[in-house]
Coordinates of C-alpha atoms and ligand atoms in Angstrom, one line a residue:
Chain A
X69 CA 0.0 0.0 0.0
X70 CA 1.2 3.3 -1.1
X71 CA 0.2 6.5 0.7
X72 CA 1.4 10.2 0.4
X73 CA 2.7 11.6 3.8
X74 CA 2.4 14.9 5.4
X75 CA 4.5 14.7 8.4
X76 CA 3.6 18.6 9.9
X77 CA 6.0 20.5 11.7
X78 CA 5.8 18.8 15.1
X79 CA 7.2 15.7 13.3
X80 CA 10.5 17.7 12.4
X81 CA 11.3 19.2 16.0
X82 CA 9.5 17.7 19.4
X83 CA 7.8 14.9 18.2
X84 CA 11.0 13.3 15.8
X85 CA 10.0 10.2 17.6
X86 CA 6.8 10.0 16.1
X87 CA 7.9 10.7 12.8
X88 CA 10.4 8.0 13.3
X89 CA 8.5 5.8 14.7
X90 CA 5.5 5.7 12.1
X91 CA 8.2 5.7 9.4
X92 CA 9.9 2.6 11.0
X93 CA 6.2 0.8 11.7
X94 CA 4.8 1.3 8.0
X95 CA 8.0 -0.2 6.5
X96 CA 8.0 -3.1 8.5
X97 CA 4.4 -3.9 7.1
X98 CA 5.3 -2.2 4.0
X99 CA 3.1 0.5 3.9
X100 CA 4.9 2.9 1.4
X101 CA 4.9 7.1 2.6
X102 CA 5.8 9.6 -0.3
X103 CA 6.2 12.5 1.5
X104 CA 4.6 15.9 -0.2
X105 CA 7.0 17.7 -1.5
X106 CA 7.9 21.2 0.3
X107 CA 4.8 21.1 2.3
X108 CA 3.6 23.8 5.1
X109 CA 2.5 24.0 8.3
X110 CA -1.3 23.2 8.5
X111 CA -2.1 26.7 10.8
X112 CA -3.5 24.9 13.6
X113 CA -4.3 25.9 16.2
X114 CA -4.6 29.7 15.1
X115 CA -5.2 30.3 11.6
X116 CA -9.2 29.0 12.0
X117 CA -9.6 31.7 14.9
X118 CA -8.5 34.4 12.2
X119 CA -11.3 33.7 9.8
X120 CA -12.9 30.4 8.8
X121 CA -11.7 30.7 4.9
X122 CA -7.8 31.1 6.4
X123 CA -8.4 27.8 8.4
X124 CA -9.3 26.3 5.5
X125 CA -6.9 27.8 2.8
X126 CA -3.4 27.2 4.7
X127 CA -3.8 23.5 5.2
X128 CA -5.3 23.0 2.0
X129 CA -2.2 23.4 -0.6
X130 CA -1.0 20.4 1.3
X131 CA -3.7 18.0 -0.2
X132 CA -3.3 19.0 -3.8
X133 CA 0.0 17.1 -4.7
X134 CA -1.6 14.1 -2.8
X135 CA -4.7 14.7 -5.1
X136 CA -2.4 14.6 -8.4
X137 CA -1.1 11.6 -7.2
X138 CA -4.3 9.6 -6.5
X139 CA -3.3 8.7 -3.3
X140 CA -4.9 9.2 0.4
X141 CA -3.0 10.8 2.9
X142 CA -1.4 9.9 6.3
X143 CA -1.0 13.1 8.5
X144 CA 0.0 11.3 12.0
X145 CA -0.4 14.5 13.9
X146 CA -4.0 15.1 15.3
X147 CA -3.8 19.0 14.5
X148 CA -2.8 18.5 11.6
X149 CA -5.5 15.3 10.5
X150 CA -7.8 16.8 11.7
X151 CA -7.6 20.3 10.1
X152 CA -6.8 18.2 6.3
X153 CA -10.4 16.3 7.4
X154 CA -12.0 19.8 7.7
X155 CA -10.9 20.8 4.2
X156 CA -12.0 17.7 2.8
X157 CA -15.3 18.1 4.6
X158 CA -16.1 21.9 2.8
X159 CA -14.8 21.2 -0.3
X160 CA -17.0 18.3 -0.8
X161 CA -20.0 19.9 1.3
X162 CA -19.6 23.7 0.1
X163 CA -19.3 24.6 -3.4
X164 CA -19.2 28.3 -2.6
X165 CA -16.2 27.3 0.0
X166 CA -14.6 25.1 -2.3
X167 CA -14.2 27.8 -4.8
X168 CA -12.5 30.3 -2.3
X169 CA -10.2 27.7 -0.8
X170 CA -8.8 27.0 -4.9
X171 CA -8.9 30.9 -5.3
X172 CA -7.0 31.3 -2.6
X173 CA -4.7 28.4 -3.2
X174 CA -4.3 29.2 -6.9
X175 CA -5.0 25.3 -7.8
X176 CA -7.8 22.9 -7.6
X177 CA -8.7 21.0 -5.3
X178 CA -11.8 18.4 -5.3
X179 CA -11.4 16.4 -2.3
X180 CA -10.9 13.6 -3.4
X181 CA -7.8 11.8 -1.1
X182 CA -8.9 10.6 1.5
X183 CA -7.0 11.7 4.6
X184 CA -6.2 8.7 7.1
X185 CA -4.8 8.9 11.0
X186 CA -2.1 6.7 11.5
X187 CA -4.1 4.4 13.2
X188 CA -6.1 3.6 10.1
X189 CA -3.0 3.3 7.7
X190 CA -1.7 0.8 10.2
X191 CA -5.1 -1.2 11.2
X192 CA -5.5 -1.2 7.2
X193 CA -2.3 -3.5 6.6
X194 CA -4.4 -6.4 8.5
X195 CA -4.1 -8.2 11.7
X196 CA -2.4 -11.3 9.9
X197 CA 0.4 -9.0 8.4
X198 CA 0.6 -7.2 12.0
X199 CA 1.8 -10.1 14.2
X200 CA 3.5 -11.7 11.5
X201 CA 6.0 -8.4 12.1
X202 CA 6.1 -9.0 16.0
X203 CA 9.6 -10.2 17.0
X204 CA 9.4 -9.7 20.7
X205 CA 5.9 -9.4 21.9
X206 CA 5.2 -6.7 24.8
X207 CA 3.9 -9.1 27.2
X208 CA 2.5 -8.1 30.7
X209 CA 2.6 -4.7 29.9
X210 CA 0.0 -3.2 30.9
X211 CA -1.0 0.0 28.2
X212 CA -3.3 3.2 28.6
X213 CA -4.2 4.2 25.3
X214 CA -5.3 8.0 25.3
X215 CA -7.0 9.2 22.4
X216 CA -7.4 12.6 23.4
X217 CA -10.0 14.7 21.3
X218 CA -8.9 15.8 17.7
X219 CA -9.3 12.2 16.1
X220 CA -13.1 11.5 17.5
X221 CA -14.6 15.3 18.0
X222 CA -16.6 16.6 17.1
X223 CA -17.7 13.4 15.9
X224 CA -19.5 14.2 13.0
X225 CA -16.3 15.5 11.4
X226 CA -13.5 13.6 13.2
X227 CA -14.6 10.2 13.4
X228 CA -11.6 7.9 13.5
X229 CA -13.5 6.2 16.5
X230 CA -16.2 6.4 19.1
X231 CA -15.8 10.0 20.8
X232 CA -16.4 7.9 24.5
X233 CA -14.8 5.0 24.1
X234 CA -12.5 4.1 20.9
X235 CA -10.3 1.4 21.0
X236 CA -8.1 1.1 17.7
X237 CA -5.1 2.1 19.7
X238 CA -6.2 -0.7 22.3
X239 CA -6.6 -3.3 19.2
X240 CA -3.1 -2.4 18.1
X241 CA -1.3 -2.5 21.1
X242 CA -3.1 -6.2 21.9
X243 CA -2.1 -7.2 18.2
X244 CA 1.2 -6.7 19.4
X245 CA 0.9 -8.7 22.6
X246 CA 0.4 -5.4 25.2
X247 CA -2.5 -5.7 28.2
X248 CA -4.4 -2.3 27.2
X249 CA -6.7 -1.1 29.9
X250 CA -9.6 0.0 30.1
X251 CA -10.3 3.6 31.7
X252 CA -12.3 6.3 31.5
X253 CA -10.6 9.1 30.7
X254 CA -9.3 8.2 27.2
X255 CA -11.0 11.1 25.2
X256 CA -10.3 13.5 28.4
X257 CA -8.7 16.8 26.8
X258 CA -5.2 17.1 28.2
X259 CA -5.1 21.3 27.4
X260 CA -3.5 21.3 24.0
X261 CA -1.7 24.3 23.2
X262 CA -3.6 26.0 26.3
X263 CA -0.5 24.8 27.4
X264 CA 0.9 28.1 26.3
X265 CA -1.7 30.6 26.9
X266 CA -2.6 29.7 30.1
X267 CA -0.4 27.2 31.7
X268 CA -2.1 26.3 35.0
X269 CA -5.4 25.6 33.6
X270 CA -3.5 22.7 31.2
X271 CA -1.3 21.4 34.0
X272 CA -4.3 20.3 36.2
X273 CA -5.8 19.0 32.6
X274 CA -3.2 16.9 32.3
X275 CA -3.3 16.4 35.6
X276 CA -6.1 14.1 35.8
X277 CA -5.6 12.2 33.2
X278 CA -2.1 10.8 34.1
X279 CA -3.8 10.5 37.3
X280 CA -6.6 8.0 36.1
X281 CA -4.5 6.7 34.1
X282 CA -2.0 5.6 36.8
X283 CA -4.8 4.3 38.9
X284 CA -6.2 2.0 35.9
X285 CA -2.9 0.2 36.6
X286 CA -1.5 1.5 33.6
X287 CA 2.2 1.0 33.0
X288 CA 2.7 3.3 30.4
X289 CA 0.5 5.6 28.4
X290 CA 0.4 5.9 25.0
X291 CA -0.4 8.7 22.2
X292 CA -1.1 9.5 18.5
X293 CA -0.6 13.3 19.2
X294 CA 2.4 15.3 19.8
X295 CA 1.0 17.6 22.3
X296 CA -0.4 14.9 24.3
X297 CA 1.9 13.3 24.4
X298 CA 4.1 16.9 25.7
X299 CA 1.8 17.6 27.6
X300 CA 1.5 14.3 29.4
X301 CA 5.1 13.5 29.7
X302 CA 7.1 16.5 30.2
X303 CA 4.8 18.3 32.6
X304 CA 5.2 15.6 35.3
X305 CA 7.6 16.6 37.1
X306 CA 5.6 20.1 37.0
X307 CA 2.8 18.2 38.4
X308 CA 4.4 16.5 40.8
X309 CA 6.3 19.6 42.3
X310 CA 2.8 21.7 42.3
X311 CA 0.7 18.7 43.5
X312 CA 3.0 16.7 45.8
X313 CA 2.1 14.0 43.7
X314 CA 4.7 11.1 42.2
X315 CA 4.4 10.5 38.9
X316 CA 6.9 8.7 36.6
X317 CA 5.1 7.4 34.3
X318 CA 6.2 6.8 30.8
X319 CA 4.4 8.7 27.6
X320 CA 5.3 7.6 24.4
X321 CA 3.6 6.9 20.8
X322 CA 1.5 4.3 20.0
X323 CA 3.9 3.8 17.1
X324 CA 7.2 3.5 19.4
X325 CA 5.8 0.6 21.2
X326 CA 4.3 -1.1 18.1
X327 CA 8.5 -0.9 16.3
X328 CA 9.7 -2.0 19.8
X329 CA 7.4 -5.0 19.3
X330 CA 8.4 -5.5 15.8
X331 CA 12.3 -6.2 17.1
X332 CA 13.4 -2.0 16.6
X333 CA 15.3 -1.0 19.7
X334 CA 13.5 2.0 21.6
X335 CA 16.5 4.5 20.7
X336 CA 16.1 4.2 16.5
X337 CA 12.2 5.4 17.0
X338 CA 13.2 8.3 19.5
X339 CA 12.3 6.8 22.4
X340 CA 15.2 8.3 24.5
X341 CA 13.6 12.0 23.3
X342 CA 10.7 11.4 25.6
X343 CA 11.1 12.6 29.5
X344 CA 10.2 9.8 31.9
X345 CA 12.2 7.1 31.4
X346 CA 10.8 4.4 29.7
X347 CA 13.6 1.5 30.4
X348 CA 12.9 -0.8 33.7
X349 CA 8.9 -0.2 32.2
X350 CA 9.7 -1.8 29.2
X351 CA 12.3 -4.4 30.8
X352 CA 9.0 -5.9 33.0
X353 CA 7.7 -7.0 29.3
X354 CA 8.3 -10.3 27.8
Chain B
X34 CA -37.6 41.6 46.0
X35 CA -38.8 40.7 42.9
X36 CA -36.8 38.9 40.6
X37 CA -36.5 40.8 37.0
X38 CA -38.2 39.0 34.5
X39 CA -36.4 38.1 31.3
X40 CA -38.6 37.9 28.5
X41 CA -36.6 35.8 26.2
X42 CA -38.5 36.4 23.2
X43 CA -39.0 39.8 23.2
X44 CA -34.7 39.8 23.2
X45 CA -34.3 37.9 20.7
X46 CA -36.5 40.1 18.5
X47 CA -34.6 43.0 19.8
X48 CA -30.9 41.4 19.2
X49 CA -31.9 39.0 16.7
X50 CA -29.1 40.2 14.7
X51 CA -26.5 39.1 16.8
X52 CA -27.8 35.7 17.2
X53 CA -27.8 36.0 12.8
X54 CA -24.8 37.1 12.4
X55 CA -23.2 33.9 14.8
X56 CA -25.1 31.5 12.7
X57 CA -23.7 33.0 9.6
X58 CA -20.2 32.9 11.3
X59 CA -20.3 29.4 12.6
X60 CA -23.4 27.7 10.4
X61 CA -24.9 27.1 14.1
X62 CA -28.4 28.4 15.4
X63 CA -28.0 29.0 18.9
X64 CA -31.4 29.7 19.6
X65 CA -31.8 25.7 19.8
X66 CA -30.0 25.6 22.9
X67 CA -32.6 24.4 26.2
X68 CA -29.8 25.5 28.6
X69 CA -29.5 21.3 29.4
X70 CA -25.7 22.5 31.1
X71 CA -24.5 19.5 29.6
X72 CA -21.4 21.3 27.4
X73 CA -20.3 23.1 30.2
X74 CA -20.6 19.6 32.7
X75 CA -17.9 17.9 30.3
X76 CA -16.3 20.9 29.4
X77 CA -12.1 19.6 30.6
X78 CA -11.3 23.7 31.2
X79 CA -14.2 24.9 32.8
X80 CA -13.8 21.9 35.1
X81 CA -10.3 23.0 35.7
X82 CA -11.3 26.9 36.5
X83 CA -9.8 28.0 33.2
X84 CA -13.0 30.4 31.9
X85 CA -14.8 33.3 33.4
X86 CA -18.0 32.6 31.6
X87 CA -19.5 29.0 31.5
X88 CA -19.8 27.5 28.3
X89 CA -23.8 27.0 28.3
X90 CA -23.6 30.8 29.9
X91 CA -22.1 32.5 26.5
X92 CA -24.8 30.3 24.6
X93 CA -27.5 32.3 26.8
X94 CA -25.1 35.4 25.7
X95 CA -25.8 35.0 22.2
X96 CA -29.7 34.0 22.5
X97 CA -29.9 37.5 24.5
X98 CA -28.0 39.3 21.9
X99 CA -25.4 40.5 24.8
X100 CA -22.4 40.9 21.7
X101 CA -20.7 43.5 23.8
X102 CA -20.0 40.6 26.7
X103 CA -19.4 38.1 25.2
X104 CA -17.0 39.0 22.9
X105 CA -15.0 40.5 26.0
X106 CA -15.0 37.0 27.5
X107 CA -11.9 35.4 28.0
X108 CA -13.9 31.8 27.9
X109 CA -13.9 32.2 24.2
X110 CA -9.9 32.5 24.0
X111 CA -9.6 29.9 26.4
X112 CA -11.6 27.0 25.0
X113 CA -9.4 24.6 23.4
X114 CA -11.5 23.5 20.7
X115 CA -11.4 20.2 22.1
X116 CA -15.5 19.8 21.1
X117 CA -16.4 17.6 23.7
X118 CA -19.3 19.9 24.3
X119 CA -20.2 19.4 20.7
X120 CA -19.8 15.8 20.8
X121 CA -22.3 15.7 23.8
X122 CA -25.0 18.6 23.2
X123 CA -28.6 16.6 22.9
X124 CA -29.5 19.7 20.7
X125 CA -27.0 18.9 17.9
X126 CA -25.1 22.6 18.0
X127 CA -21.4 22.5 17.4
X128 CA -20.7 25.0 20.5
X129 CA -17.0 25.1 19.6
X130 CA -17.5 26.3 16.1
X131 CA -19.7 29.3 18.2
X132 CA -16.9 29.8 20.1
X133 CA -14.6 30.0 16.9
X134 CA -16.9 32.4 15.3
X135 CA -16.9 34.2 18.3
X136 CA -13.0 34.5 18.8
X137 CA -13.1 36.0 15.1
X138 CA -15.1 38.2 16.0
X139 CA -13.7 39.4 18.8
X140 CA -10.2 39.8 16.7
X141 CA -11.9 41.6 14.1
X142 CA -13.2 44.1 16.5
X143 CA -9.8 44.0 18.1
X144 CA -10.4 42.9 21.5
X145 CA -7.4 41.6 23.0
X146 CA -8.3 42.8 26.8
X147 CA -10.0 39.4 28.4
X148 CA -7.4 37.3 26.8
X149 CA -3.9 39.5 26.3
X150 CA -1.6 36.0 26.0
X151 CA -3.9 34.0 24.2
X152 CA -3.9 36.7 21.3
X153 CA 0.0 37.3 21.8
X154 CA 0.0 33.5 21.2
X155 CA -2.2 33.2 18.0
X156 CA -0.6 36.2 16.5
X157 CA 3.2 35.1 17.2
X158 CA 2.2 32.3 15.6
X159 CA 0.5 33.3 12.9
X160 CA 3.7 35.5 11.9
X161 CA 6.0 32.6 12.5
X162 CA 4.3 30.3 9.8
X163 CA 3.9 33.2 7.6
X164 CA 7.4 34.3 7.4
X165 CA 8.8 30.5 7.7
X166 CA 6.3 28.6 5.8
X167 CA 6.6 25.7 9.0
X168 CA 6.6 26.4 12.3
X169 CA 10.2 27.6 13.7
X170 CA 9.7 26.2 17.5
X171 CA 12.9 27.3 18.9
X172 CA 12.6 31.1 17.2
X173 CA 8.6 31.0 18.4
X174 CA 9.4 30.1 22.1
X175 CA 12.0 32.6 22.7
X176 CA 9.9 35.6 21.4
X177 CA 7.0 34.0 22.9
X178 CA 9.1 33.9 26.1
X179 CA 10.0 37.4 25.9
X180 CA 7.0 38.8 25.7
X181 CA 4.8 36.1 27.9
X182 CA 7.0 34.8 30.5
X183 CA 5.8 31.2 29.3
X184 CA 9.6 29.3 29.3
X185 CA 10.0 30.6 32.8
X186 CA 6.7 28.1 33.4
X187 CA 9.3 24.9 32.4
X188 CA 12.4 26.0 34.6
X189 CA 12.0 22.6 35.5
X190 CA 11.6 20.9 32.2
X191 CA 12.3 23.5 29.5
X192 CA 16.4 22.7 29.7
X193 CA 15.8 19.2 28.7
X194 CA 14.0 19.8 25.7
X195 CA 17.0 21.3 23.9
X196 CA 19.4 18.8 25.0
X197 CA 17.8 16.0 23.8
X198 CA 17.3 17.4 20.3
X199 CA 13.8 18.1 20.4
X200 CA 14.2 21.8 19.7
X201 CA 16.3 23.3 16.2
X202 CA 18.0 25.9 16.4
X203 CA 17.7 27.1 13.0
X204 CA 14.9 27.7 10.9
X205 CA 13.2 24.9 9.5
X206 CA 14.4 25.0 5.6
X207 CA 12.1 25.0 2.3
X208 CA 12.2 26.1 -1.0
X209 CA 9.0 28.0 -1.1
X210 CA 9.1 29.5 2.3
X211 CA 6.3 32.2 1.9
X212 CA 3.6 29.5 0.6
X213 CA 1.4 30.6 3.7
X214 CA 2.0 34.4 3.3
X215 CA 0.5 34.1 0.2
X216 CA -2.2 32.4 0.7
X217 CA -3.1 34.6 3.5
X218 CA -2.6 37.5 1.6
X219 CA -5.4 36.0 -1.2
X220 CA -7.7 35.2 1.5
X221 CA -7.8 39.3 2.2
X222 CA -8.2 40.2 -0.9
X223 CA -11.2 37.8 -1.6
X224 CA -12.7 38.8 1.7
X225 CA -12.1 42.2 0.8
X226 CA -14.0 41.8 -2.4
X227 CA -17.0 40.0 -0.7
X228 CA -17.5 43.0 1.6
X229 CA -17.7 45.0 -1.2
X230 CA -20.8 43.5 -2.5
Ligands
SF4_160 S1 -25.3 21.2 25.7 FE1 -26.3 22.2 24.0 S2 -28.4 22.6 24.6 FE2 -27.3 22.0 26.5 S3 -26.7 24.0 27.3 FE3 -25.0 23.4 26.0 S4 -25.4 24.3 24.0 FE4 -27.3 24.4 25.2
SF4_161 S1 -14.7 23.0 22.9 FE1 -14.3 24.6 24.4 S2 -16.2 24.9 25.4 FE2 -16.4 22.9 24.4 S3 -15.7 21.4 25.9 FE3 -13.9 22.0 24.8 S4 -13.0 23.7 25.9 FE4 -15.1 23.5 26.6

């Protein structure tokens, strides 16, 4: 299977170990990425609070090349898929829209790739191919997949999964021999880039969800977004100092853990980039 | 003491253009909402003390026309989008598209009072893709830093970030740099043209 990739710019600086990660996964199940050529940033999360027509316009260049090519598209950030989906979803729903968005673009654009989360590109290549990859199954470990919110609301647009209570991530962490768990707070909003605008506010956000997630019996949580997956991680030791609390639990992408699986060791997918330490967690698998 | 009656009906006929002029903005009739509470029950940052204003409050806003207030919220800065509200209301209104259309109108009225850091944050950022075509992160958060404060919020953590290679130094590199300058430069001119007509 052959998709085009649009990486965003959180792939190229914090989250490297996503972009490594999904890179590593898709060619051990050999899904093909063609990355677009000299894309640009998708605007989220402020061009749409400028003017709708801007939120649309600045992430929608990034579809043509994929459209010429006739192939869907894989945008592993949530921002980012989820701002490609909206496009998709006007120029297909709006003809007065889709006109404005190709003015503004200067090309044409009909909506016609398909734009997939990771999770779908990699649920697509089959269970049968999945294990077939796993070298060194994560056994006993016991995973929290969070979800967060861009990928399931609102659900009418974003519908990758139920907005309660997916469970792709769960599927593919069990397809490659994890214990997911369930708890409640998977689709619980961790404060996004409210991280920067008002920082308190998103530290007890986050808060609670590392919180419910460590008292699921959780080992380790794991993301398809790069700030969750910030926000969960590096603000622990924040949380800890403002809420006496004692957090050290690992926060890493979905993806790392699935290439860990598959026989890749934890520092070719970037694991070592992420703040808690990750190695006596993963040393209790297997 | 008699409580002052709030004939509903009678406002919206008086500041029906408000409500209009949301729907237009957001392609969502607030006058549907029944004031259930549920968006602002599962709403993650009022639940964390983040807004001034309850979500299902601002909705009341709108049905009463009060443009003035609402737009001076800071609840429609701070909302993250995260749509759990719209996920959840039993009336079927995307509440965080309102509060999109209301943030845009708020910035094209030029409001920045309620919400000084959140509009520092949107504009720095809408100037860093503009003149880099991606996101430069390491040029962003020092700027941001010097006019927010925010880095002095990861003391802790902030350090780390660079060391381990998260953070470039330099700007990211492209061949066609000012892609999103010019698209946002076209979107002006074509909403230029439409207010003309
Ligand atoms: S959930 Fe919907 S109907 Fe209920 S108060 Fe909120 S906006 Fe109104
Ligand atoms: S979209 Fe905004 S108002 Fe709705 S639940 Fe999320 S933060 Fe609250």
């Amino acid at each position: 299977m052959k998709y085009a990739y649009y990486p965003g710019c959180s792939l190229h600086s914090t989250a490297k170990g996503f972009d490594m990660s999904v890179k590593d996964v898709c060619k051990k199940l050999d899904i093909e990425l063609w990355e677009v050529p000299d894309w640009a940033c998708c605007g989220a999360s402020s061009a749409h609070s400028f003017g709708h027509l801007l939120g649309l316009a600045v992430p929608a260049k990034t579809l043509v090349p994929a459209e010429k090519e006739g192939l869907d598209i894989v945008a592993p950030c949530a921002a980012c898929w989820q701002r490609l989906v909206w496009v998709n979803h006007e120029v297909n729903s709006n003809p007065k829209m889709k006109e404005k968005i190709n003015k503004a673009i200067g090309a044409e654009l009909n909506g016609t790739s398909n734009v997939l989360s990771v999770m779908e590109a990699i649920a697509a290549a089959g269970e049968e191919k999945i294990s077939q990859a796993v070298k060194k199954p994560l056994k006993g470990l016991k995973v929290a997949a969070y979800y967060g919110c861009y990928y399931v609301k609102p659900p009418k647009i974003a519908h990758v999964d139920d907005p309660e209570r997916p469970h792709m991530i769960d599927d593919l962490m069990a397809a490659v021999g994890a214990e997911p768990v369930d708890w409640p707070y998977k689709t619980e909003c961790c404060g996004a880039s409210l991280n920067f605008v008002d920082f308190n506010t998103t530290l007890a956000m986050s808060k609670k969800v590392v919180d419910i997630a460590v008292k699921s019996g959780a080992d380790i949580i794991v993301t398809a977004c790069p700030i969750c997956q910030m926000n969960l991680d590096m603000l622990q030791a924040k949380m800890n100092k403002k809420f006496g609390t004692n957090f050290n639990i690992p926060v890493c992408y979905f993806t790392q853990l699935m290439a860990v699986a598959m026989g890749s060791s934890p520092a070719d997918v970037g694991m070592n980039k992420n703040y808690v330490p990750f190695e006596s967690t993963l040393a209790k698998s297997g | 003491m008699s409580a002052e009656v709030i004939n509903l009906s009678q406002l919206q006929n008086d500041h029906g253009d408000f409500v209009e002029r949301v729907r237009k903005m957001s392609g969502q009739d607030v006058r549907k909402c029944y004031q259930c509470g549920k968006c602002s029950a599962g709403c993650p940052v009022h639940n964390c003390e983040g807004m001034d204003v309850s979500p299902n409050r601002i909705m009341r806003m709108v049905q009463m026309g009060m443009e003035e207030d609402v737009l001076r919220t800071k609840t429609i800065w701070i909302c993250v989008l995260c749509s759990t509200c719209t996920a959840r209301c039993p009336r079927d209104i995307d509440i965080a598209r309102v509060m999109d259309a209301l943030r845009i109108m708020s910035f094209e009225r030029k409001i920045t009072e309620p919400a000084k850091t959140a509009n520092i944050f949107h504009e720095m950022f809408m100037n860093n893709i503009k003149k880099y075509g991606r996101m430069y992160e390491f040029g962003f958060a020092v700027g941001y830093t010097m006019k927010t404060g925010y880095m002095l919020n990861l003391l802790d953590v902030g350090p780390a970030t660079l060391l381990k290679g998260n953070l470039a130094f330099f700007p990211p590199h492209m061949k066609n740099s000012s892609q999103i300058r010019e698209i946002a430069e076209n979107v002006e001119k074509i909403e230029r043209m439409e207010g003309e007509h």
